[in-house]
């Protein structure tokens, strides 16, 4: 159920309930209907307001939280690769990015892509990236099932990310390694852009 | 600022603050080291806080199991440890001899600007990257710019005669008139 639909239902039940209540208190005539059926309808509207509306919103909130947690789990799985890239491009005597930023901030990806377009990582960083790619490949591959729980688009972009990590781990020269890194970052950026 | 006989972490931080302002140390270097010391401060023992000569940065790093409320990023911890090590070295040198103090310096630029790579360097890098995939007993030899061959299982006590024997086998495999076709790696 969409959020708007739930809110519309809540408004309908609230307005109807208040209307019946005002009719019951202030209305004239109506006889038995007003005396016996209207209070029942007011109670029904109150119950519907809470059950359909509020509980629906709570369920939706919990669902969103669960999806957010899954997204964070996925996004955090290549934190070490991003951290190595951050270190590779780090200017002397400056602070590395925070762990939280690397795990969840989409702006980090754009920053790393910009850095990669301006600089080459040194050999030590390339070796570290390749090794980390080899180590994280199986883990990221296992997480395809988690990405599939978010949406088909999430799963497709996740598969693309895994594929670029595989290419990174198999790269045998700087050019192919940098290409794989760029591809991985671009795929992560697309993954970040998807709606949760 | 002059040494007062104290080797505490607070004194080390004070030294870097004033050394950065007085120009004894590059201000950016001093600032980065102070931040590194502050980051690692929480796991220091009281004895280490009171006297940095007691501080073994390797041991201190091994005590960390989280950094910035997250699991350890070993590369970040290594960077902080390196900065703390340099901070202690400068502080102790200054404490011993303030008049003749010279800083050990800061960090070097790791990354290479685009266009700063030579073909020779790229070949050397390729060998290193390829060798990461191979076990240590396989030796890569960059034969041509686009071809690498591997020697495996050479004994540690290989003699000249044995090396010559291997060379003879390889020579026997080579065709005779292909000098022009080869593209030797410098």
Coordinates of N, CA and C in Angstrom, one line a residue, chain B residues 38-182:
Chain B
X38 N 45.3 12.1 19.0 CA 44.0 12.1 19.6 C 43.2 10.9 19.3
X39 N 43.3 10.4 18.1 CA 42.5 9.2 17.7 C 43.0 8.0 18.5
X40 N 44.3 7.9 18.6 CA 44.8 6.7 19.3 C 44.9 6.8 20.8
X41 N 44.6 8.0 21.3 CA 44.8 8.3 22.7 C 43.9 7.4 23.6
X42 N 42.7 7.1 23.1 CA 41.7 6.4 24.0 C 42.2 5.0 24.4
X43 N 43.1 4.4 23.6 CA 43.6 3.0 23.9 C 45.0 3.0 24.6
X44 N 45.5 4.2 24.9 CA 46.8 4.3 25.5 C 46.6 4.0 27.0
X45 N 47.6 3.4 27.6 CA 47.5 3.1 29.1 C 48.0 4.4 29.8
X46 N 47.7 4.4 31.1 CA 48.1 5.6 31.9 C 49.6 5.9 31.8
X47 N 50.4 4.8 31.8 CA 51.9 4.9 31.8 C 52.3 5.5 30.4
X48 N 51.6 5.1 29.4 CA 52.0 5.6 28.0 C 51.6 7.1 27.9
X49 N 50.4 7.4 28.5 CA 50.0 8.8 28.5 C 50.9 9.7 29.3
X50 N 51.5 9.1 30.3 CA 52.4 9.9 31.2 C 53.8 10.0 30.5
X51 N 54.2 9.1 29.7 CA 55.6 9.1 29.2 C 55.5 8.4 27.8
X52 N 55.7 9.2 26.8 CA 55.5 8.6 25.4 C 56.7 7.7 25.0
X53 N 57.8 7.8 25.9 CA 58.9 6.9 25.6 C 58.5 5.4 25.9
X54 N 57.5 5.3 26.6 CA 57.0 3.9 26.9 C 56.1 3.4 25.8
X55 N 55.8 4.3 24.9 CA 54.8 4.0 23.8 C 55.4 3.1 22.7
X56 N 54.8 1.9 22.5 CA 55.1 1.1 21.4 C 53.9 1.1 20.4
X57 N 54.1 1.9 19.3 CA 52.9 2.1 18.5 C 52.3 0.9 17.9
X58 N 53.2 -0.1 17.6 CA 52.7 -1.4 17.1 C 51.7 -2.0 18.1
X59 N 52.2 -2.1 19.3 CA 51.4 -2.7 20.4 C 50.1 -1.9 20.6
X60 N 50.2 -0.6 20.6 CA 49.0 0.3 20.7 C 48.0 0.0 19.6
X61 N 48.5 -0.1 18.4 CA 47.6 -0.4 17.2 C 46.9 -1.7 17.4
X62 N 47.6 -2.7 17.9 CA 47.0 -4.0 18.0 C 45.9 -4.0 19.1
X63 N 45.8 -3.0 19.9 CA 44.8 -3.0 21.0 C 43.4 -2.5 20.4
X64 N 43.5 -1.9 19.2 CA 42.2 -1.3 18.7 C 41.4 -2.4 18.0
X65 N 40.1 -2.4 18.3 CA 39.2 -3.3 17.6 C 38.1 -2.5 16.9
X66 N 38.1 -1.2 17.2 CA 37.2 -0.4 16.4 C 37.7 1.1 16.3
X67 N 37.3 1.7 15.3 CA 37.8 3.1 15.1 C 36.6 3.9 14.6
X68 N 36.4 5.1 15.2 CA 35.3 6.0 14.8 C 34.0 5.2 14.9
X69 N 33.8 4.4 15.9 CA 32.6 3.6 16.2 C 32.3 2.7 15.0
X70 N 33.3 2.2 14.4 CA 33.1 1.3 13.3 C 34.2 0.3 13.3
X71 N 34.1 -0.9 12.6 CA 35.1 -1.9 12.6 C 36.4 -1.3 12.0
X72 N 37.5 -1.9 12.4 CA 38.8 -1.3 12.0 C 39.0 -1.3 10.5
X73 N 39.5 -0.2 10.0 CA 40.0 -0.1 8.7 C 41.6 -0.1 8.8
X74 N 42.2 -1.2 8.5 CA 43.6 -1.4 8.8 C 44.4 -0.3 8.2
X75 N 44.1 0.1 7.0 CA 44.9 1.1 6.3 C 44.8 2.5 7.0
X76 N 43.6 2.8 7.6 CA 43.5 4.1 8.3 C 44.3 4.0 9.6
X77 N 44.2 2.8 10.3 CA 44.9 2.7 11.5 C 46.4 2.7 11.3
X78 N 46.9 2.1 10.2 CA 48.3 2.2 9.8 C 48.8 3.6 9.6
X79 N 47.9 4.4 8.9 CA 48.3 5.8 8.7 C 48.4 6.6 10.0
X80 N 47.4 6.4 10.9 CA 47.5 7.1 12.2 C 48.7 6.6 13.0
X81 N 49.0 5.3 12.9 CA 50.1 4.8 13.7 C 51.4 5.4 13.2
X82 N 51.5 5.5 11.9 CA 52.7 6.1 11.2 C 52.9 7.6 11.7
X83 N 51.7 8.3 11.7 CA 51.8 9.7 12.1 C 52.2 9.8 13.6
X84 N 51.6 8.9 14.4 CA 52.0 9.0 15.9 C 53.5 8.7 16.0
X85 N 54.0 7.7 15.2 CA 55.4 7.4 15.3 C 56.3 8.6 15.0
X86 N 55.9 9.3 13.9 CA 56.7 10.5 13.5 C 56.5 11.6 14.6
X87 N 55.3 11.7 15.1 CA 55.1 12.7 16.2 C 56.0 12.5 17.4
X88 N 56.1 11.2 17.8 CA 57.0 10.9 18.9 C 58.4 11.1 18.6
X89 N 58.8 10.7 17.4 CA 60.2 10.9 17.0 C 60.6 12.4 17.0
X90 N 59.8 13.3 16.5 CA 60.1 14.7 16.5 C 60.1 15.2 17.9
X91 N 59.1 14.8 18.7 CA 59.0 15.3 20.1 C 60.2 14.9 20.9
X92 N 60.6 13.7 20.8 CA 61.8 13.2 21.6 C 63.0 13.9 21.1
X93 N 63.2 14.1 19.8 CA 64.4 14.8 19.3 C 64.4 16.2 19.8
X94 N 63.3 16.8 19.8 CA 63.2 18.2 20.3 C 63.5 18.3 21.8
X95 N 63.0 17.3 22.5 CA 63.2 17.3 24.0 C 64.7 17.1 24.3
X96 N 65.4 16.3 23.5 CA 66.8 16.1 23.8 C 67.6 17.3 23.4
X97 N 67.3 17.9 22.2 CA 68.1 18.9 21.7 C 67.3 20.0 21.0
X98 N 66.7 20.9 21.8 CA 65.8 21.9 21.1 C 66.5 22.8 20.1
X99 N 67.7 23.1 20.4 CA 68.4 24.1 19.6 C 68.7 23.5 18.2
X100 N 69.1 22.2 18.2 CA 69.5 21.6 16.9 C 68.3 20.8 16.3
X101 N 67.1 21.1 16.7 CA 65.9 20.3 16.2 C 65.7 20.4 14.7
X102 N 65.5 19.2 14.1 CA 65.0 19.2 12.7 C 64.0 18.1 12.6
X103 N 62.9 18.5 12.0 CA 61.7 17.6 11.9 C 62.1 16.4 10.9
X104 N 61.5 15.2 11.2 CA 61.7 14.1 10.3 C 60.8 14.3 9.0
X105 N 60.0 15.3 9.0 CA 59.2 15.7 7.8 C 57.8 15.0 7.8
X106 N 57.1 15.3 6.7 CA 55.7 14.8 6.6 C 55.7 13.6 5.6
X107 N 54.5 13.4 5.0 CA 54.3 12.3 4.1 C 54.5 12.7 2.7
X108 N 54.9 11.7 1.9 CA 55.1 11.9 0.5 C 53.8 11.7 -0.3
X109 N 53.7 12.3 -1.5 CA 52.5 12.1 -2.3 C 52.5 10.7 -2.8
X110 N 51.4 10.0 -2.6 CA 51.3 8.6 -3.0 C 50.9 8.5 -4.5
X111 N 49.8 9.3 -4.8 CA 49.3 9.1 -6.2 C 50.1 9.8 -7.2
X112 N 49.9 9.4 -8.5 CA 50.7 10.0 -9.6 C 49.8 10.8 -10.5
X113 N 50.1 12.0 -10.8 CA 49.2 12.8 -11.7 C 49.1 12.1 -13.1
X114 N 47.9 12.2 -13.7 CA 47.7 11.6 -15.0 C 48.7 12.0 -16.0
X115 N 49.2 11.1 -16.8 CA 50.2 11.4 -17.8 C 51.6 11.3 -17.2
X116 N 51.8 10.9 -16.0 CA 53.1 10.8 -15.3 C 53.7 9.4 -15.4
X117 N 53.1 8.5 -16.2 CA 53.6 7.1 -16.2 C 54.5 6.9 -17.4
X118 N 55.6 6.1 -17.2 CA 56.4 5.8 -18.4 C 56.1 4.3 -18.8
X119 N 56.4 3.9 -20.0 CA 56.1 2.5 -20.4 C 56.9 1.5 -19.6
X120 N 58.1 1.9 -19.2 CA 59.0 1.0 -18.4 C 58.3 0.7 -17.1
X121 N 57.8 1.8 -16.5 CA 57.1 1.7 -15.2 C 55.9 0.8 -15.3
X122 N 55.1 1.0 -16.4 CA 53.9 0.2 -16.6 C 54.3 -1.3 -16.7
X123 N 55.4 -1.6 -17.4 CA 55.8 -3.0 -17.5 C 56.2 -3.6 -16.2
X124 N 56.9 -2.8 -15.4 CA 57.3 -3.3 -14.1 C 56.1 -3.5 -13.2
X125 N 55.1 -2.6 -13.3 CA 53.9 -2.8 -12.5 C 53.1 -4.0 -12.9
X126 N 53.2 -4.3 -14.3 CA 52.4 -5.5 -14.7 C 53.0 -6.7 -14.1
X127 N 54.4 -6.8 -14.1 CA 55.0 -7.9 -13.5 C 54.6 -8.1 -12.0
X128 N 54.6 -7.0 -11.3 CA 54.2 -7.0 -9.9 C 52.8 -7.5 -9.7
X129 N 51.9 -6.9 -10.6 CA 50.5 -7.3 -10.4 C 50.2 -8.8 -10.8
X130 N 51.0 -9.2 -11.8 CA 50.8 -10.6 -12.2 C 51.4 -11.6 -11.1
X131 N 52.5 -11.1 -10.5 CA 53.1 -12.0 -9.5 C 52.2 -12.1 -8.2
X132 N 51.3 -11.2 -8.0 CA 50.4 -11.3 -6.9 C 49.4 -12.5 -7.0
X133 N 49.2 -12.9 -8.3 CA 48.3 -14.1 -8.5 C 49.1 -15.4 -8.3
X134 N 50.4 -15.3 -8.4 CA 51.2 -16.5 -8.4 C 51.7 -16.9 -7.0
X135 N 51.9 -18.2 -6.8 CA 52.5 -18.6 -5.6 C 54.0 -18.1 -5.6
X136 N 54.6 -18.1 -4.4 CA 56.0 -17.5 -4.3 C 57.0 -18.3 -5.1
X137 N 56.7 -19.6 -5.4 CA 57.7 -20.4 -6.1 C 57.6 -20.2 -7.6
X138 N 56.8 -19.3 -8.1 CA 56.7 -19.1 -9.6 C 57.3 -17.7 -9.9
X139 N 58.3 -17.7 -10.7 CA 59.0 -16.4 -11.0 C 58.5 -15.9 -12.4
X140 N 57.9 -14.7 -12.5 CA 57.5 -14.2 -13.8 C 58.7 -13.5 -14.5
X141 N 58.8 -13.7 -15.8 CA 59.8 -13.0 -16.5 C 59.1 -12.3 -17.7
X142 N 59.3 -10.9 -17.7 CA 58.6 -10.2 -18.7 C 59.4 -10.3 -20.0
X143 N 58.9 -11.2 -20.9 CA 59.7 -11.5 -22.1 C 59.6 -10.4 -23.2
X144 N 58.4 -10.0 -23.4 CA 58.1 -8.9 -24.3 C 57.1 -8.0 -23.6
X145 N 56.8 -6.8 -24.3 CA 55.9 -5.9 -23.6 C 54.5 -6.4 -23.3
X146 N 54.2 -7.4 -24.1 CA 52.8 -8.0 -24.0 C 52.8 -9.5 -23.6
X147 N 54.0 -10.0 -23.2 CA 54.1 -11.4 -22.9 C 55.0 -11.6 -21.7
X148 N 54.5 -12.4 -20.8 CA 55.3 -12.8 -19.6 C 55.3 -14.3 -19.5
X149 N 56.5 -14.9 -19.2 CA 56.6 -16.3 -19.0 C 57.0 -16.6 -17.5
X150 N 56.7 -17.8 -17.1 CA 56.9 -18.1 -15.7 C 57.9 -19.3 -15.5
X151 N 58.7 -19.2 -14.5 CA 59.6 -20.3 -14.1 C 59.1 -20.8 -12.8
X152 N 58.9 -22.1 -12.7 CA 58.3 -22.6 -11.5 C 59.3 -23.6 -10.8
X153 N 59.1 -23.8 -9.5 CA 59.8 -24.8 -8.7 C 61.3 -24.8 -8.8
X154 N 61.9 -23.6 -9.0 CA 63.4 -23.6 -8.9 C 63.9 -23.8 -7.5
X155 N 64.8 -24.7 -7.3 CA 65.3 -24.9 -5.9 C 66.0 -23.7 -5.3
X156 N 66.0 -23.6 -4.0 CA 66.7 -22.4 -3.4 C 68.2 -22.5 -3.6
X157 N 68.7 -23.7 -3.7 CA 70.2 -23.9 -3.9 C 70.5 -24.2 -5.3
X158 N 69.9 -23.5 -6.2 CA 70.2 -23.7 -7.7 C 71.6 -23.3 -8.0
X159 N 72.3 -24.2 -8.7 CA 73.8 -24.0 -9.0 C 73.9 -23.4 -10.4
X160 N 75.0 -22.8 -10.7 CA 75.3 -22.2 -12.0 C 75.1 -23.3 -13.1
X161 N 75.6 -24.5 -12.8 CA 75.5 -25.6 -13.8 C 74.1 -25.9 -14.1
X162 N 73.3 -25.9 -13.0 CA 71.8 -26.2 -13.2 C 71.1 -25.1 -14.0
X163 N 71.5 -23.9 -13.7 CA 70.9 -22.7 -14.4 C 71.3 -22.8 -15.9
X164 N 72.5 -23.2 -16.1 CA 73.0 -23.3 -17.5 C 72.2 -24.4 -18.2
X165 N 71.9 -25.5 -17.5 CA 71.1 -26.6 -18.1 C 69.7 -26.1 -18.5
X166 N 69.1 -25.3 -17.6 CA 67.8 -24.8 -17.9 C 67.9 -23.9 -19.2
X167 N 68.9 -23.1 -19.2 CA 69.1 -22.1 -20.3 C 69.2 -22.9 -21.6
X168 N 70.0 -24.0 -21.6 CA 70.2 -24.8 -22.8 C 68.8 -25.4 -23.3
X169 N 68.0 -25.8 -22.4 CA 66.7 -26.3 -22.8 C 65.9 -25.2 -23.5
X170 N 65.9 -24.0 -22.9 CA 65.2 -22.9 -23.5 C 65.7 -22.5 -24.8
X171 N 67.1 -22.5 -24.9 CA 67.7 -22.1 -26.2 C 67.3 -23.1 -27.3
X172 N 67.2 -24.3 -26.9 CA 66.8 -25.4 -27.9 C 65.4 -25.1 -28.5
X173 N 64.6 -24.5 -27.7 CA 63.2 -24.2 -28.1 C 63.1 -23.0 -29.0
X174 N 64.1 -22.2 -29.0 CA 64.0 -20.9 -29.7 C 64.3 -21.1 -31.2
X175 N 63.6 -20.4 -32.1 CA 63.9 -20.4 -33.5 C 65.1 -19.5 -33.8
X176 N 65.8 -19.8 -34.9 CA 67.2 -19.1 -35.0 C 67.1 -17.7 -35.6
X177 N 66.1 -17.4 -36.5 CA 66.1 -16.1 -37.2 C 65.0 -15.2 -36.7
X178 N 64.8 -15.1 -35.4 CA 63.6 -14.3 -35.0 C 64.1 -13.1 -34.1
X179 N 65.4 -12.7 -34.3 CA 65.9 -11.6 -33.5 C 65.0 -10.3 -33.7
X180 N 64.7 -10.1 -35.0 CA 64.0 -8.8 -35.4 C 62.5 -8.9 -34.8
X181 N 62.0 -10.1 -34.7 CA 60.6 -10.2 -34.2 C 60.4 -9.9 -32.7
X182 N 61.5 -10.1 -32.0 CA 61.4 -9.9 -30.5 C 61.3 -8.4 -30.2

